Amino acid sequence: MTEAGTTATGPGGTARWENQWYGPQPNVAQAAGYADAPPRMGFFTDTSVCIGCKACEVACKEWNSVPEDGLELTGMSYDNTQGLGADTWRHVAFIEQRRPLAGQEPGVDLGGFDVFEAARQLGSTPSTPSPGPGTTVPPPEPSAAGEPAGTISPVSPDGRTELRWLMSSDVCKHCTHAACLDVCPTGALFRTEFGTVVVQQDVCNGCGYCVPACPYGVIDQRKEDGRVWKCTLCYDRLGVGMEPACAKSCPTDSIQFGPLDELRERAAARVARLHAAGVTDARLYGESPDDGVGGDGAFFLLLDEPEVYGLPPDPVVTTRDLPAMWKHAATAAVSLAALAVASFVRRPR
């Protein structure tokens, strides 16, 4: 272990990055021992174009043989999985907010067409086209209490009906400084040549140390056998030049896969375009090498605060303070030993 930003000299006088506990890590694969590592690969998830189709969830389960973990709605919007876990490696969050998307003007001019008036008259006026043969028209829903018959209740008290959905496909962050990897006693977790973090289930002993170590609450144990499971970034597919199943299946390119440096540049340009379009809340999450985990291998473009999406606002690798903790523990041990020796020396004989 070295201090943040230091290097060691390898064969031939070349610089070789060593593993660190915290801070920017320019080349995580080389630090893990891969001399000729390919570019670090990762995910950029642009939540502004996510449509909540859950194709990524399905593709992930099918390719990796992940068991189903909930076929009923949870009552949290259209969510049926709630969060990441041992049997959910991709989770699509649905957040409903009673306000328009930034940049949109409330009360858009529809050229004199009143959609609510048209809805009131649907199926009740002579001007309404009659349904085709064999079709039926459902009866109108009852009006809200205290309102005239046929009135549609607005969502907001002032009569406006703005509503936006924040949808986001969450996944393991494949941190630069992965606490789950650092605390694993068996080596079941390892860093790949692509800079990702993978669990070897045949080596995992189910100790569970990695579960509380993860600052994002991603990695989890299966109840059946106690072993931990999480996203592998489809390590088997990367090895043969294929992109991960979730990114391959995403119809809107909300999930983008590629070299991490290129994704960061692309994400910064996307945020700039959104800001120019008036979406001033757009921000990146997890892309900075200077954050508490040294930057994520899977980062996001968000349209609101991280907490809204269930993400920690300032994640910090939980092993960052281990050197200081050991130093304090050693100091305490030396002090106790010194006191013990002094007590024996001062005892009357």
Tab-separated table of C-alpha atoms in Angstrom:
chain	number	residue	atom	x	y	z
A	1	MET	CA	0.000	0.000	0.000
A	2	THR	CA	1.311	3.441	-0.917
A	3	GLU	CA	0.181	7.001	-0.406
A	4	ALA	CA	-2.231	8.455	-2.948
A	5	GLY	CA	-0.562	9.474	-6.204
A	6	THR	CA	2.755	7.657	-5.716
A	7	THR	CA	4.385	5.275	-8.136
A	8	ALA	CA	7.007	2.580	-7.975
A	9	THR	CA	9.685	1.791	-10.534
A	10	GLY	CA	9.213	-1.363	-12.530
A	11	PRO	CA	11.590	-3.301	-14.833
A	12	GLY	CA	13.558	-1.063	-17.141
A	13	GLY	CA	12.919	2.023	-15.057
A	14	THR	CA	9.283	2.359	-16.157
A	15	ALA	CA	6.681	3.777	-13.798
A	16	ARG	CA	4.410	1.191	-12.231
A	17	TRP	CA	1.331	2.183	-10.251
A	18	GLU	CA	0.828	0.431	-6.942
A	19	ASN	CA	-2.397	-0.196	-5.101
A	20	GLN	CA	-3.646	2.609	-2.842
A	21	TRP	CA	-6.262	2.905	-0.136
A	22	TYR	CA	-7.737	6.174	-1.383
A	23	GLY	CA	-7.309	9.044	-3.846
A	24	PRO	CA	-7.009	9.047	-7.658
A	25	GLN	CA	-5.731	5.770	-9.109
A	26	PRO	CA	-4.620	6.432	-12.706
A	27	ASN	CA	-4.462	2.775	-13.689
A	28	VAL	CA	-6.358	0.330	-11.505
A	29	ALA	CA	-5.547	-2.674	-13.702
A	30	GLN	CA	-1.787	-2.074	-13.553
A	31	ALA	CA	-2.060	-1.532	-9.817
A	32	ALA	CA	-3.730	-4.950	-9.633
A	33	GLY	CA	-0.790	-6.550	-11.441
A	34	TYR	CA	-1.796	-6.466	-15.119
A	35	ALA	CA	1.274	-5.185	-16.937
A	36	ASP	CA	-0.347	-4.800	-20.371
A	37	ALA	CA	-3.895	-4.027	-19.392
A	38	PRO	CA	-6.434	-2.755	-21.940
A	39	PRO	CA	-8.224	0.571	-21.317
A	40	ARG	CA	-10.446	0.597	-18.258
A	41	MET	CA	-14.030	-0.178	-19.277
A	42	GLY	CA	-17.206	1.000	-17.631
A	43	PHE	CA	-20.795	2.233	-17.825
A	44	PHE	CA	-22.225	5.707	-18.335
A	45	THR	CA	-25.946	5.696	-17.532
A	46	ASP	CA	-27.777	8.730	-18.913
A	47	THR	CA	-30.976	8.787	-16.874
A	48	SER	CA	-32.404	11.631	-18.968
A	49	VAL	CA	-33.209	9.180	-21.772
A	50	CYS	CA	-34.177	6.144	-19.671
A	51	ILE	CA	-37.773	5.073	-20.443
A	52	GLY	CA	-38.067	2.476	-17.659
A	53	CYS	CA	-38.568	-0.447	-20.024
A	54	LYS	CA	-36.526	-2.794	-17.780
A	55	ALA	CA	-34.895	-4.438	-20.813
A	56	CYS	CA	-31.583	-4.173	-18.961
A	57	GLU	CA	-32.974	-6.051	-15.942
A	58	VAL	CA	-34.289	-8.854	-18.133
A	59	ALA	CA	-31.126	-9.120	-20.244
A	60	CYS	CA	-28.941	-9.212	-17.136
A	61	LYS	CA	-30.985	-12.000	-15.572
A	62	GLU	CA	-31.133	-14.040	-18.758
A	63	TRP	CA	-27.445	-13.838	-19.609
A	64	ASN	CA	-26.139	-14.363	-16.068
A	65	SER	CA	-28.838	-16.855	-14.968
A	66	VAL	CA	-29.845	-14.579	-12.088
A	67	PRO	CA	-32.912	-15.952	-10.249
A	68	GLU	CA	-36.166	-13.998	-10.291
A	69	ASP	CA	-36.717	-11.974	-7.157
A	70	GLY	CA	-40.162	-10.476	-7.316
A	71	LEU	CA	-42.953	-10.733	-9.857
A	72	GLU	CA	-45.376	-8.504	-7.964
A	73	LEU	CA	-45.440	-4.719	-7.803
A	74	THR	CA	-44.113	-3.348	-4.540
A	75	GLY	CA	-46.434	-0.356	-4.358
A	76	MET	CA	-43.483	1.923	-5.090
A	77	SER	CA	-44.649	3.133	-8.508
A	78	TYR	CA	-43.938	0.503	-11.182
A	79	ASP	CA	-41.041	-1.018	-9.269
A	80	ASN	CA	-41.009	-4.746	-8.552
A	81	THR	CA	-37.463	-5.174	-7.243
A	82	GLN	CA	-36.924	-2.160	-4.909
A	83	GLY	CA	-33.131	-2.167	-5.085
A	84	LEU	CA	-29.927	-3.971	-5.964
A	85	GLY	CA	-29.205	-7.303	-4.310
A	86	ALA	CA	-27.870	-10.780	-4.801
A	87	ASP	CA	-30.683	-11.555	-7.255
A	88	THR	CA	-30.981	-8.069	-8.786
A	89	TRP	CA	-27.819	-6.884	-10.524
A	90	ARG	CA	-29.639	-4.173	-12.487
A	91	HIS	CA	-32.453	-2.193	-10.886
A	92	VAL	CA	-34.621	0.350	-12.678
A	93	ALA	CA	-35.900	2.979	-10.266
A	94	PHE	CA	-39.143	4.892	-10.914
A	95	ILE	CA	-39.451	8.254	-9.171
A	96	GLU	CA	-42.601	10.326	-9.688
A	97	GLN	CA	-42.379	14.072	-9.138
A	98	ARG	CA	-45.242	16.558	-9.350
A	99	ARG	CA	-43.389	19.096	-11.414
A	100	PRO	CA	-42.403	19.537	-15.058
A	101	LEU	CA	-39.057	18.549	-16.467
A	102	ALA	CA	-36.656	21.481	-16.288
A	103	GLY	CA	-36.773	23.536	-19.454
A	104	GLN	CA	-40.441	22.816	-20.143
A	105	GLU	CA	-42.964	25.629	-19.883
A	106	PRO	CA	-46.162	24.905	-17.916
A	107	GLY	CA	-49.401	25.412	-19.762
A	108	VAL	CA	-48.115	24.671	-23.269
A	109	ASP	CA	-50.207	26.257	-26.022
A	110	LEU	CA	-52.039	23.511	-27.905
A	111	GLY	CA	-53.449	25.826	-30.557
A	112	GLY	CA	-56.802	26.251	-28.857
A	113	PHE	CA	-57.335	22.513	-28.325
A	114	ASP	CA	-58.430	21.734	-24.768
A	115	VAL	CA	-57.468	18.151	-24.039
A	116	PHE	CA	-59.482	18.105	-20.789
A	117	GLU	CA	-62.617	19.411	-22.485
A	118	ALA	CA	-62.193	16.770	-25.159
A	119	ALA	CA	-61.857	14.129	-22.459
A	120	ARG	CA	-65.047	15.332	-20.758
A	121	GLN	CA	-66.959	15.001	-24.002
A	122	LEU	CA	-65.508	11.661	-24.953
A	123	GLY	CA	-68.358	9.230	-25.651
A	124	SER	CA	-71.025	11.706	-24.520
A	125	THR	CA	-71.604	14.120	-27.439
A	126	PRO	CA	-72.912	13.644	-30.995
A	127	SER	CA	-69.618	14.947	-32.370
A	128	THR	CA	-67.748	12.031	-30.865
A	129	PRO	CA	-66.999	9.418	-33.543
A	130	SER	CA	-68.925	6.238	-32.917
A	131	PRO	CA	-66.829	3.169	-32.140
A	132	GLY	CA	-66.388	0.501	-34.737
A	133	PRO	CA	-68.438	-2.674	-34.891
A	134	GLY	CA	-67.876	-5.023	-31.996
A	135	THR	CA	-66.211	-2.402	-29.773
A	136	THR	CA	-67.433	-0.997	-26.504
A	137	VAL	CA	-66.876	2.322	-24.781
A	138	PRO	CA	-66.034	2.082	-21.068
A	139	PRO	CA	-68.236	4.136	-18.771
A	140	PRO	CA	-66.744	7.417	-17.543
A	141	GLU	CA	-65.031	7.344	-14.170
A	142	PRO	CA	-66.963	8.959	-11.302
A	143	SER	CA	-66.169	12.573	-10.551
A	144	ALA	CA	-64.328	13.604	-7.438
A	145	ALA	CA	-66.398	14.642	-4.423
A	146	GLY	CA	-67.736	18.164	-4.690
A	147	GLU	CA	-67.180	18.511	-8.447
A	148	PRO	CA	-69.735	18.642	-11.262
A	149	ALA	CA	-70.447	15.474	-13.161
A	150	GLY	CA	-67.994	14.825	-15.951
A	151	THR	CA	-65.200	16.958	-14.468
A	152	ILE	CA	-61.685	15.573	-14.472
A	153	SER	CA	-59.790	16.374	-11.288
A	154	PRO	CA	-56.437	18.054	-11.895
A	155	VAL	CA	-53.303	16.649	-10.319
A	156	SER	CA	-52.271	19.941	-8.727
A	157	PRO	CA	-54.518	22.434	-6.900
A	158	ASP	CA	-53.920	25.209	-9.424
A	159	GLY	CA	-55.280	23.115	-12.267
A	160	ARG	CA	-51.954	22.232	-13.856
A	161	THR	CA	-51.094	18.615	-14.444
A	162	GLU	CA	-47.310	18.592	-14.824
A	163	LEU	CA	-45.717	15.296	-13.890
A	164	ARG	CA	-42.271	13.995	-14.575
A	165	TRP	CA	-40.725	10.590	-14.175
A	166	LEU	CA	-37.151	10.140	-13.071
A	167	MET	CA	-36.042	6.698	-14.229
A	168	SER	CA	-32.623	5.290	-13.611
A	169	SER	CA	-31.021	1.897	-14.101
A	170	ASP	CA	-28.767	1.328	-11.095
A	171	VAL	CA	-25.863	-1.139	-11.020
A	172	CYS	CA	-22.657	-1.968	-9.127
A	173	LYS	CA	-20.301	1.000	-9.397
A	174	HIS	CA	-17.067	-1.019	-9.868
A	175	CYS	CA	-15.270	1.522	-7.690
A	176	THR	CA	-11.685	2.583	-8.204
A	177	HIS	CA	-11.127	1.813	-4.534
A	178	ALA	CA	-13.437	-1.107	-3.885
A	179	ALA	CA	-13.850	-1.719	-0.168
A	180	CYS	CA	-15.544	-5.064	-0.852
A	181	LEU	CA	-12.370	-6.266	-2.533
A	182	ASP	CA	-10.099	-4.861	0.178
A	183	VAL	CA	-11.849	-6.658	3.048
A	184	CYS	CA	-12.369	-10.048	1.363
A	185	PRO	CA	-10.302	-12.636	3.315
A	186	THR	CA	-10.387	-15.388	0.684
A	187	GLY	CA	-9.638	-13.473	-2.517
A	188	ALA	CA	-13.085	-14.294	-3.863
A	189	LEU	CA	-13.317	-10.713	-5.139
A	190	PHE	CA	-10.700	-9.682	-7.641
A	191	ARG	CA	-9.886	-6.848	-10.038
A	192	THR	CA	-10.005	-7.808	-13.707
A	193	GLU	CA	-7.771	-6.556	-16.505
A	194	PHE	CA	-10.633	-4.238	-17.534
A	195	GLY	CA	-10.614	-2.529	-14.128
A	196	THR	CA	-13.887	-4.114	-13.013
A	197	VAL	CA	-14.549	-5.996	-9.759
A	198	VAL	CA	-15.814	-9.592	-9.964
A	199	VAL	CA	-16.851	-12.201	-7.388
A	200	GLN	CA	-15.675	-15.807	-7.734
A	201	GLN	CA	-18.544	-17.778	-6.251
A	202	ASP	CA	-16.481	-20.971	-5.995
A	203	VAL	CA	-14.038	-19.152	-3.680
A	204	CYS	CA	-16.522	-17.142	-1.603
A	205	ASN	CA	-16.989	-18.588	1.887
A	206	GLY	CA	-20.018	-16.472	2.775
A	207	CYS	CA	-18.325	-14.492	5.562
A	208	GLY	CA	-20.234	-11.371	4.507
A	209	TYR	CA	-17.470	-8.864	5.329
A	210	CYS	CA	-17.920	-7.213	1.944
A	211	VAL	CA	-21.625	-6.446	2.496
A	212	PRO	CA	-21.236	-3.662	5.101
A	213	ALA	CA	-17.999	-2.510	3.456
A	214	CYS	CA	-19.727	-1.363	0.254
A	215	PRO	CA	-20.577	2.368	0.527
A	216	TYR	CA	-23.414	1.925	-1.987
A	217	GLY	CA	-25.083	-1.130	-0.438
A	218	VAL	CA	-24.731	-3.073	-3.701
A	219	ILE	CA	-23.215	-6.440	-2.864
A	220	ASP	CA	-25.468	-8.891	-1.045
A	221	GLN	CA	-25.713	-12.507	0.115
A	222	ARG	CA	-28.150	-15.083	-1.180
A	223	LYS	CA	-30.257	-16.612	1.532
A	224	GLU	CA	-29.919	-20.100	0.062
A	225	ASP	CA	-26.153	-20.481	0.473
A	226	GLY	CA	-24.803	-17.243	2.012
A	227	ARG	CA	-22.470	-16.448	-0.877
A	228	VAL	CA	-22.339	-12.917	-2.259
A	229	TRP	CA	-23.346	-11.902	-5.774
A	230	LYS	CA	-23.301	-8.719	-7.819
A	231	CYS	CA	-22.801	-7.350	-11.324
A	232	THR	CA	-19.663	-8.622	-13.072
A	233	LEU	CA	-19.998	-6.127	-15.939
A	234	CYS	CA	-20.434	-9.326	-17.992
A	235	TYR	CA	-16.778	-10.285	-17.619
A	236	ASP	CA	-17.284	-13.317	-19.832
A	237	ARG	CA	-18.610	-11.133	-22.651
A	238	LEU	CA	-15.800	-8.570	-22.312
A	239	GLY	CA	-13.244	-11.322	-22.752
A	240	VAL	CA	-14.506	-12.051	-26.271
A	241	GLY	CA	-15.008	-8.436	-27.333
A	242	MET	CA	-18.755	-8.172	-26.606
A	243	GLU	CA	-20.511	-5.436	-24.669
A	244	PRO	CA	-22.460	-6.251	-21.483
A	245	ALA	CA	-25.949	-7.639	-21.957
A	246	CYS	CA	-27.698	-4.675	-20.299
A	247	ALA	CA	-26.042	-2.099	-22.565
A	248	LYS	CA	-26.671	-4.272	-25.613
A	249	SER	CA	-30.393	-4.455	-24.842
A	250	CYS	CA	-30.976	-0.779	-23.955
A	251	PRO	CA	-33.186	0.681	-26.725
A	252	THR	CA	-32.427	4.343	-25.971
A	253	ASP	CA	-28.684	4.089	-25.247
A	254	SER	CA	-29.350	5.202	-21.713
A	255	ILE	CA	-26.728	2.623	-20.706
A	256	GLN	CA	-23.527	3.315	-22.617
A	257	PHE	CA	-20.485	1.048	-22.437
A	258	GLY	CA	-16.892	1.731	-23.436
A	259	PRO	CA	-13.480	2.987	-22.288
A	260	LEU	CA	-14.036	4.987	-19.107
A	261	ASP	CA	-12.059	8.042	-20.227
A	262	GLU	CA	-14.148	8.322	-23.393
A	263	LEU	CA	-17.371	7.918	-21.436
A	264	ARG	CA	-16.384	10.736	-19.080
A	265	GLU	CA	-15.790	13.082	-22.020
A	266	ARG	CA	-19.085	12.071	-23.601
A	267	ALA	CA	-20.929	12.589	-20.320
A	268	ALA	CA	-19.472	16.066	-19.811
A	269	ALA	CA	-20.591	17.062	-23.304
A	270	ARG	CA	-24.080	15.688	-22.648
A	271	VAL	CA	-24.417	17.716	-19.443
A	272	ALA	CA	-23.313	20.847	-21.286
A	273	ARG	CA	-26.009	20.290	-23.931
A	274	LEU	CA	-28.689	19.770	-21.288
A	275	HIS	CA	-27.654	22.926	-19.445
A	276	ALA	CA	-27.818	24.870	-22.711
A	277	ALA	CA	-31.325	23.503	-23.242
A	278	GLY	CA	-32.419	24.761	-19.827
A	279	VAL	CA	-32.113	21.517	-17.849
A	280	THR	CA	-29.951	23.118	-15.184
A	281	ASP	CA	-30.452	20.284	-12.673
A	282	ALA	CA	-28.470	17.838	-14.825
A	283	ARG	CA	-25.332	16.656	-13.075
A	284	LEU	CA	-22.846	13.780	-13.117
A	285	TYR	CA	-22.521	11.368	-10.243
A	286	GLY	CA	-19.520	9.132	-9.614
A	287	GLU	CA	-17.381	10.279	-12.541
A	288	SER	CA	-14.737	12.261	-10.602
A	289	PRO	CA	-11.451	10.543	-9.652
A	290	ASP	CA	-11.277	12.961	-6.722
A	291	ASP	CA	-14.407	11.700	-4.954
A	292	GLY	CA	-14.481	9.424	-1.917
A	293	VAL	CA	-14.034	6.211	-3.905
A	294	GLY	CA	-11.549	7.476	-6.491
A	295	GLY	CA	-14.227	7.586	-9.178
A	296	ASP	CA	-16.703	4.920	-10.220
A	297	GLY	CA	-16.396	2.532	-13.134
A	298	ALA	CA	-20.163	2.963	-13.543
A	299	PHE	CA	-21.324	6.566	-13.235
A	300	PHE	CA	-24.565	8.418	-13.908
A	301	LEU	CA	-26.148	11.554	-15.296
A	302	LEU	CA	-28.868	12.577	-12.845
A	303	LEU	CA	-31.659	15.144	-13.087
A	304	ASP	CA	-31.964	15.707	-9.337
A	305	GLU	CA	-30.046	15.220	-6.111
A	306	PRO	CA	-28.475	11.752	-5.635
A	307	GLU	CA	-30.651	11.122	-2.577
A	308	VAL	CA	-33.752	11.268	-4.780
A	309	TYR	CA	-32.436	8.199	-6.618
A	310	GLY	CA	-31.463	6.413	-3.401
A	311	LEU	CA	-27.744	7.127	-3.878
A	312	PRO	CA	-25.425	8.399	-1.113
A	313	PRO	CA	-24.529	12.058	-1.695
A	314	ASP	CA	-20.871	11.685	-0.737
A	315	PRO	CA	-19.756	8.028	-0.780
A	316	VAL	CA	-16.417	7.241	0.817
A	317	VAL	CA	-14.526	3.961	0.593
A	318	THR	CA	-14.952	2.393	4.009
A	319	THR	CA	-11.327	1.181	4.141
A	320	ARG	CA	-9.892	4.670	3.638
A	321	ASP	CA	-9.125	5.143	7.335
A	322	LEU	CA	-7.598	1.706	7.916
A	323	PRO	CA	-3.965	2.954	8.007
A	324	ALA	CA	-4.841	5.588	10.621
A	325	MET	CA	-6.889	3.060	12.575
A	326	TRP	CA	-4.001	0.591	12.674
A	327	LYS	CA	-1.639	3.384	13.673
A	328	HIS	CA	-3.877	4.385	16.570
A	329	ALA	CA	-4.320	0.745	17.564
A	330	ALA	CA	-0.547	0.217	17.544
A	331	THR	CA	-0.007	3.360	19.612
A	332	ALA	CA	-2.595	2.170	22.130
A	333	ALA	CA	-0.976	-1.279	22.306
A	334	VAL	CA	2.479	0.214	22.904
A	335	SER	CA	1.067	2.498	25.581
A	336	LEU	CA	-0.607	-0.414	27.371
A	337	ALA	CA	2.566	-2.465	27.177
A	338	ALA	CA	4.575	0.424	28.601
A	339	LEU	CA	2.135	0.862	31.473
A	340	ALA	CA	2.268	-2.851	32.225
A	341	VAL	CA	6.068	-2.835	32.311
A	342	ALA	CA	6.111	0.292	34.473
A	343	SER	CA	3.667	-1.258	36.942
A	344	PHE	CA	5.863	-4.338	37.348
A	345	VAL	CA	9.059	-2.247	37.739
A	346	ARG	CA	7.497	-0.088	40.477
A	347	ARG	CA	6.097	-3.005	42.508
A	348	PRO	CA	7.784	-3.375	45.921
A	349	ARG	CA	9.797	-6.573	46.337
